[in-house]
PDB file of C-alpha atoms in Angstrom:
ATOM      1  CA  MET A 419     -45.998  -7.895 -30.425  1.00 51.00           C
ATOM      2  CA  LYS A 420     -44.647 -11.495 -28.189  1.00 49.00           C
ATOM      3  CA  LYS A 421     -42.045 -12.104 -30.469  1.00 49.00           C
ATOM      4  CA  ILE A 422     -40.941  -8.484 -30.242  1.00 46.00           C
ATOM      5  CA  LEU A 423     -41.135  -8.111 -26.546  1.00 38.00           C
ATOM      6  CA  TRP A 424     -39.048 -11.976 -26.757  1.00 40.00           C
ATOM      7  CA  LEU A 425     -36.686 -10.910 -29.370  1.00 41.00           C
ATOM      8  CA  LEU A 426     -36.140  -7.110 -27.353  1.00 40.00           C
ATOM      9  CA  LEU A 427     -35.733  -9.544 -24.281  1.00 43.00           C
ATOM     10  CA  CYS A 428     -32.846 -11.550 -25.767  1.00 46.00           C
ATOM     11  CA  VAL A 429     -31.352  -9.143 -27.222  1.00 43.00           C
ATOM     12  CA  ALA A 430     -30.659  -7.699 -23.552  1.00 45.00           C
ATOM     13  CA  VAL A 431     -29.813 -10.800 -22.094  1.00 42.00           C
ATOM     14  CA  LEU A 432     -27.223 -11.415 -24.880  1.00 43.00           C
ATOM     15  CA  THR A 433     -25.355  -7.301 -24.698  1.00 44.00           C
ATOM     16  CA  ALA A 434     -25.701  -7.830 -20.608  1.00 45.00           C
ATOM     17  CA  CYS A 435     -23.866 -11.288 -21.074  1.00 43.00           C
ATOM     18  CA  SER A 436     -21.074 -10.099 -23.476  1.00 41.00           C
ATOM     19  CA  GLU A 437     -20.189  -6.658 -21.643  1.00 43.00           C
ATOM     20  CA  LYS A 438     -16.537  -6.721 -20.194  1.00 45.00           C
ATOM     21  CA  LYS A 439     -15.799  -6.022 -17.271  1.00 47.00           C
ATOM     22  CA  GLU A 440     -13.788  -2.389 -18.232  1.00 54.00           C
ATOM     23  CA  GLU A 441      -9.851  -2.947 -17.245  1.00 65.00           C
ATOM     24  CA  VAL A 442      -7.835  -0.139 -15.184  1.00 69.00           C
ATOM     25  CA  VAL A 443      -4.700   0.676 -16.472  1.00 73.00           C
ATOM     26  CA  PHE A 444      -2.734   1.722 -14.126  1.00 80.00           C
ATOM     27  CA  PRO A 445       0.621   5.147 -15.123  1.00 78.00           C
ATOM     28  CA  LEU A 446       2.912   3.903 -12.956  1.00 83.00           C
ATOM     29  CA  GLU A 447       4.469   0.695 -12.294  1.00 91.00           C
ATOM     30  CA  MET A 448       7.559   0.759 -10.381  1.00 93.00           C
ATOM     31  CA  LYS A 449       8.710  -2.868  -8.408  1.00 97.00           C
ATOM     32  CA  VAL A 450       8.927  -2.231  -4.442  1.00 97.00           C
ATOM     33  CA  GLU A 451      12.132  -3.728  -2.786  1.00 97.00           C
ATOM     34  CA  LYS A 452      12.334  -5.643  -0.120  1.00 97.00           C
ATOM     35  CA  PHE A 453      12.574  -3.955   3.481  1.00 97.00           C
ATOM     36  CA  ALA A 454      12.674  -5.206   7.093  1.00 97.00           C
ATOM     37  CA  GLY A 455      11.650  -3.274   9.684  1.00 98.00           C
ATOM     38  CA  VAL A 456       8.804  -3.128  12.824  1.00 98.00           C
ATOM     39  CA  ASN A 457       5.724  -1.382  13.368  1.00 98.00           C
ATOM     40  CA  GLN A 458       3.877   0.483  15.961  1.00 98.00           C
ATOM     41  CA  ASP A 459       3.653  -1.989  18.244  1.00 98.00           C
ATOM     42  CA  GLY A 460       7.418  -3.713  17.540  1.00 98.00           C
ATOM     43  CA  VAL A 461       5.806  -6.543  15.556  1.00 98.00           C
ATOM     44  CA  PRO A 462       7.883  -7.291  12.110  1.00 98.00           C
ATOM     45  CA  ILE A 463       7.089  -6.431   9.328  1.00 97.00           C
ATOM     46  CA  THR A 464       8.660  -7.062   5.563  1.00 97.00           C
ATOM     47  CA  LEU A 465       7.628  -7.123   1.688  1.00 97.00           C
ATOM     48  CA  SER A 466       6.190 -10.667   2.180  1.00 97.00           C
ATOM     49  CA  ASN A 467       4.204  -9.851   5.183  1.00 95.00           C
ATOM     50  CA  LEU A 468       2.443  -7.638   2.374  1.00 97.00           C
ATOM     51  CA  LYS A 469       2.578 -10.281  -0.301  1.00 96.00           C
ATOM     52  CA  GLY A 470      -1.108 -10.625  -1.730  1.00 97.00           C
ATOM     53  CA  LYS A 471      -2.539  -7.493  -0.351  1.00 97.00           C
ATOM     54  CA  VAL A 472      -3.837  -4.241  -1.628  1.00 98.00           C
ATOM     55  CA  TRP A 473      -1.872  -1.625   0.244  1.00 98.00           C
ATOM     56  CA  VAL A 474      -1.316   2.776   0.365  1.00 98.00           C
ATOM     57  CA  ALA A 475       1.643   4.062   1.346  1.00 98.00           C
ATOM     58  CA  ASP A 476       3.459   7.601   2.569  1.00 97.00           C
ATOM     59  CA  PHE A 477       6.116   8.414   3.702  1.00 97.00           C
ATOM     60  CA  VAL A 478       5.907  10.747   7.341  1.00 97.00           C
ATOM     61  CA  PHE A 479       7.871  11.553  10.554  1.00 96.00           C
ATOM     62  CA  THR A 480       6.071  12.463  13.986  1.00 97.00           C
ATOM     63  CA  HIS A 481       8.146  15.734  14.667  1.00 95.00           C
ATOM     64  CA  CYS A 482       7.581  17.218  11.255  1.00 95.00           C
ATOM     65  CA  ASP A 483       6.306  20.816  11.676  1.00 92.00           C
ATOM     66  CA  THR A 484       4.409  20.852   8.106  1.00 93.00           C
ATOM     67  CA  VAL A 485       2.501  17.908   6.161  1.00 95.00           C
ATOM     68  CA  CYS A 486       2.479  15.125   8.115  1.00 95.00           C
ATOM     69  CA  SER A 487       0.319  16.336  10.865  1.00 95.00           C
ATOM     70  CA  PRO A 488      -2.675  16.631   7.410  1.00 96.00           C
ATOM     71  CA  MET A 489      -1.253  13.539   5.536  1.00 96.00           C
ATOM     72  CA  THR A 490      -1.672  11.535   8.748  1.00 97.00           C
ATOM     73  CA  ALA A 491      -5.795  13.075   9.828  1.00 96.00           C
ATOM     74  CA  ASN A 492      -5.852  12.311   5.291  1.00 96.00           C
ATOM     75  CA  MET A 493      -4.604   8.616   6.111  1.00 97.00           C
ATOM     76  CA  VAL A 494      -6.912   8.448   9.343  1.00 97.00           C
ATOM     77  CA  GLN A 495     -10.099   9.503   7.169  1.00 97.00           C
ATOM     78  CA  LEU A 496      -9.528   7.114   3.756  1.00 97.00           C
ATOM     79  CA  GLN A 497      -9.308   4.582   6.503  1.00 98.00           C
ATOM     80  CA  GLU A 498     -12.318   5.207   7.688  1.00 97.00           C
ATOM     81  CA  ARG A 499     -13.884   6.167   4.308  1.00 97.00           C
ATOM     82  CA  LEU A 500     -12.407   2.101   3.184  1.00 97.00           C
ATOM     83  CA  ALA A 501     -14.321   0.828   6.639  1.00 97.00           C
ATOM     84  CA  ASP A 502     -17.904   2.381   5.779  1.00 97.00           C
ATOM     85  CA  GLU A 503     -17.778   1.028   2.118  1.00 96.00           C
ATOM     86  CA  GLY A 504     -16.435  -2.422   3.179  1.00 96.00           C
ATOM     87  CA  VAL A 505     -12.951  -2.366   1.228  1.00 97.00           C
ATOM     88  CA  LYS A 506     -10.155  -4.369   2.255  1.00 96.00           C
ATOM     89  CA  ALA A 507      -6.689  -2.594   2.131  1.00 98.00           C
ATOM     90  CA  GLN A 508      -4.028  -2.899   4.530  1.00 98.00           C
ATOM     91  CA  LEU A 509      -2.249   1.531   5.032  1.00 98.00           C
ATOM     92  CA  VAL A 510       1.605   1.790   5.274  1.00 98.00           C
ATOM     93  CA  SER A 511       3.502   4.673   6.157  1.00 98.00           C
ATOM     94  CA  PHE A 512       7.412   4.708   6.520  1.00 98.00           C
ATOM     95  CA  SER A 513       8.986   6.805   8.931  1.00 98.00           C
ATOM     96  CA  ILE A 514      11.834   8.900   7.344  1.00 96.00           C
ATOM     97  CA  ASP A 515      13.277   9.602  10.212  1.00 96.00           C
ATOM     98  CA  PRO A 516      13.922   6.291  12.471  1.00 96.00           C
ATOM     99  CA  VAL A 517      16.234   7.072  15.352  1.00 96.00           C
ATOM    100  CA  GLN A 518      13.367   9.194  16.218  1.00 96.00           C
ATOM    101  CA  ASP A 519      10.438   7.392  15.610  1.00 97.00           C
ATOM    102  CA  GLN A 520      10.854   4.197  17.555  1.00 98.00           C
ATOM    103  CA  PRO A 521       7.444   2.447  17.915  1.00 98.00           C
ATOM    104  CA  ASP A 522       5.728   3.797  21.178  1.00 98.00           C
ATOM    105  CA  VAL A 523       6.678   6.910  19.349  1.00 98.00           C
ATOM    106  CA  LEU A 524       4.640   6.345  15.885  1.00 98.00           C
ATOM    107  CA  LYS A 525       1.616   4.715  17.762  1.00 98.00           C
ATOM    108  CA  ASP A 526       1.279   7.346  20.392  1.00 98.00           C
ATOM    109  CA  TYR A 527       1.777  10.026  16.935  1.00 98.00           C
ATOM    110  CA  ALA A 528      -1.087   8.288  15.340  1.00 98.00           C
ATOM    111  CA  SER A 529      -3.173   7.321  18.146  1.00 97.00           C
ATOM    112  CA  MET A 530      -3.920  11.438  18.460  1.00 97.00           C
ATOM    113  CA  PHE A 531      -5.523  11.726  15.013  1.00 97.00           C
ATOM    114  CA  GLN A 532      -6.994   8.355  16.932  1.00 97.00           C
ATOM    115  CA  ALA A 533      -5.919   5.686  13.811  1.00 97.00           C
ATOM    116  CA  ASP A 534      -7.142   2.369  14.028  1.00 97.00           C
ATOM    117  CA  PHE A 535      -4.225  -0.067  13.946  1.00 98.00           C
ATOM    118  CA  SER A 536      -6.026  -3.374  12.685  1.00 97.00           C
ATOM    119  CA  ASN A 537      -5.106  -2.070   9.224  1.00 97.00           C
ATOM    120  CA  TRP A 538      -2.405   0.236   9.441  1.00 98.00           C
ATOM    121  CA  ASP A 539       1.131  -0.028  10.088  1.00 98.00           C
ATOM    122  CA  LEU A 540       3.677   2.872  10.861  1.00 98.00           C
ATOM    123  CA  ILE A 541       6.948   1.114  10.028  1.00 98.00           C
ATOM    124  CA  THR A 542      10.399   1.976  11.814  1.00 98.00           C
ATOM    125  CA  GLY A 543      13.436  -0.262  12.313  1.00 97.00           C
ATOM    126  CA  TYR A 544      15.765   0.482   9.844  1.00 97.00           C
ATOM    127  CA  ASP A 545      18.588   3.077   9.430  1.00 95.00           C
ATOM    128  CA  GLN A 546      18.604   6.747   8.064  1.00 94.00           C
ATOM    129  CA  GLU A 547      20.537   5.763   4.536  1.00 95.00           C
ATOM    130  CA  PHE A 548      18.256   2.785   3.805  1.00 97.00           C
ATOM    131  CA  ILE A 549      14.979   4.810   4.057  1.00 97.00           C
ATOM    132  CA  GLU A 550      16.357   6.986   2.177  1.00 95.00           C
ATOM    133  CA  SER A 551      17.025   5.080  -0.966  1.00 96.00           C
ATOM    134  CA  PHE A 552      14.146   2.969  -0.551  1.00 97.00           C
ATOM    135  CA  ALA A 553      11.927   5.676  -0.765  1.00 96.00           C
ATOM    136  CA  ASN A 554      14.146   7.003  -3.813  1.00 95.00           C
ATOM    137  CA  ARG A 555      14.500   3.915  -5.622  1.00 95.00           C
ATOM    138  CA  SER A 556      11.006   2.285  -4.737  1.00 96.00           C
ATOM    139  CA  PHE A 557       8.716   4.827  -4.942  1.00 96.00           C
ATOM    140  CA  MET A 558      10.727   7.391  -6.869  1.00 94.00           C
ATOM    141  CA  ALA A 559      10.154   9.783  -4.136  1.00 93.00           C
ATOM    142  CA  PRO A 560      12.406  12.368  -2.262  1.00 90.00           C
ATOM    143  CA  ALA A 561      13.612  11.308   1.372  1.00 89.00           C
ATOM    144  CA  ALA A 562      16.639  13.382   2.477  1.00 87.00           C
ATOM    145  CA  LYS A 563      17.532  15.397   6.052  1.00 88.00           C
ATOM    146  CA  LEU A 564      17.306  19.077   5.929  1.00 88.00           C
ATOM    147  CA  GLU A 565      21.335  20.229   6.574  1.00 88.00           C
ATOM    148  CA  GLY A 566      20.935  22.118   9.743  1.00 87.00           C
ATOM    149  CA  SER A 567      17.778  20.991  11.242  1.00 89.00           C
ATOM    150  CA  ASN A 568      15.668  18.240  12.671  1.00 90.00           C
ATOM    151  CA  GLN A 569      12.996  18.339   9.112  1.00 92.00           C
ATOM    152  CA  TYR A 570      13.341  16.082   6.736  1.00 90.00           C
ATOM    153  CA  VAL A 571      11.969  16.710   2.638  1.00 91.00           C
ATOM    154  CA  HIS A 572       9.764  13.849   1.796  1.00 90.00           C
ATOM    155  CA  SER A 573       7.121  13.192  -0.523  1.00 93.00           C
ATOM    156  CA  THR A 574       3.232  14.248   0.289  1.00 93.00           C
ATOM    157  CA  SER A 575       1.836  11.571  -1.998  1.00 95.00           C
ATOM    158  CA  PHE A 576      -0.294   8.658  -1.124  1.00 97.00           C
ATOM    159  CA  TYR A 577       0.928   5.779  -3.507  1.00 97.00           C
ATOM    160  CA  LEU A 578      -1.235   2.836  -4.048  1.00 98.00           C
ATOM    161  CA  VAL A 579       0.607  -0.668  -4.229  1.00 98.00           C
ATOM    162  CA  ASN A 580      -1.266  -3.641  -5.668  1.00 97.00           C
ATOM    163  CA  GLN A 581      -0.970  -7.606  -4.376  1.00 97.00           C
ATOM    164  CA  GLU A 582       2.380  -8.242  -6.363  1.00 96.00           C
ATOM    165  CA  GLY A 583       3.934  -5.321  -4.276  1.00 97.00           C
ATOM    166  CA  VAL A 584       3.940  -2.733  -7.646  1.00 97.00           C
ATOM    167  CA  VAL A 585       3.670   1.078  -6.878  1.00 97.00           C
ATOM    168  CA  VAL A 586       0.328   1.231  -9.828  1.00 97.00           C
ATOM    169  CA  GLN A 587      -0.894   4.610  -8.896  1.00 96.00           C
ATOM    170  CA  LYS A 588       0.021   8.422  -6.376  1.00 95.00           C
ATOM    171  CA  TYR A 589      -1.987  10.426  -5.643  1.00 95.00           C
ATOM    172  CA  GLU A 590      -1.561  13.758  -3.196  1.00 90.00           C
ATOM    173  CA  GLY A 591      -1.419  13.366   0.559  1.00 89.00           C
ATOM    174  CA  ALA A 592      -1.997  16.468   2.405  1.00 89.00           C
ATOM    175  CA  ALA A 593      -4.347  18.639   0.718  1.00 85.00           C
ATOM    176  CA  GLU A 594      -7.668  17.563  -1.544  1.00 82.00           C
ATOM    177  CA  GLN A 595      -7.206  13.757  -0.801  1.00 85.00           C
ATOM    178  CA  PRO A 596      -9.513  12.414  -4.088  1.00 93.00           C
ATOM    179  CA  PHE A 597     -10.588   9.459  -1.900  1.00 95.00           C
ATOM    180  CA  ASP A 598     -13.918   8.244  -4.080  1.00 95.00           C
ATOM    181  CA  GLN A 599     -11.224   7.740  -6.596  1.00 96.00           C
ATOM    182  CA  ILE A 600      -8.650   6.124  -4.768  1.00 96.00           C
ATOM    183  CA  ILE A 601     -11.220   3.651  -3.470  1.00 96.00           C
ATOM    184  CA  LYS A 602     -12.136   3.246  -6.570  1.00 96.00           C
ATOM    185  CA  ASP A 603      -9.130   2.112  -7.770  1.00 96.00           C
ATOM    186  CA  ILE A 604      -8.276  -0.047  -4.899  1.00 97.00           C
ATOM    187  CA  LYS A 605     -11.823  -2.133  -5.645  1.00 96.00           C
ATOM    188  CA  SER A 606     -10.653  -2.252  -9.053  1.00 95.00           C
ATOM    189  CA  LEU A 607      -7.295  -4.447  -8.371  1.00 94.00           C
ATOM    190  CA  GLN A 608      -9.164  -6.758  -6.269  1.00 90.00           C
TER     191      GLN A 608
END
């Protein structure tokens, strides 16, 4: 009987030792181009500032009359969930209206949602042509001013970016957001 128990224990230990961590394969691989802007506090932010960090990005503008408010509220909820689970990730919101969205405007806007700026940069400080091209090329996302309007067409997705600055996944950002999956994916990159 002791031999059987010993044998079962050895098999269990060997099985546990041989298990490999399941590697997550992400569907996207889009390299984020270099950018330079300033955050809500006027602090310069570039792609280099984010190297080595896992981050979640989106595109918003403060006078949006449709999806930006729900997206920002969802980003706050994601931020809270990350904090509750002790998961480190940077949040980055690129303004697609850099003329209107000066740093103080971005800070006031995010403060209305009770954003925590310790790990969230709302970025502006580039020109309109740059942000439209940057969104298109780096995130395969639309970003353009609607002709004859103060509104913009833009993506409603949240984008997961790895430590090397590569977009690896995207999620719905305006409606039902898969918080558990986002957090699981962030953990898998760390």
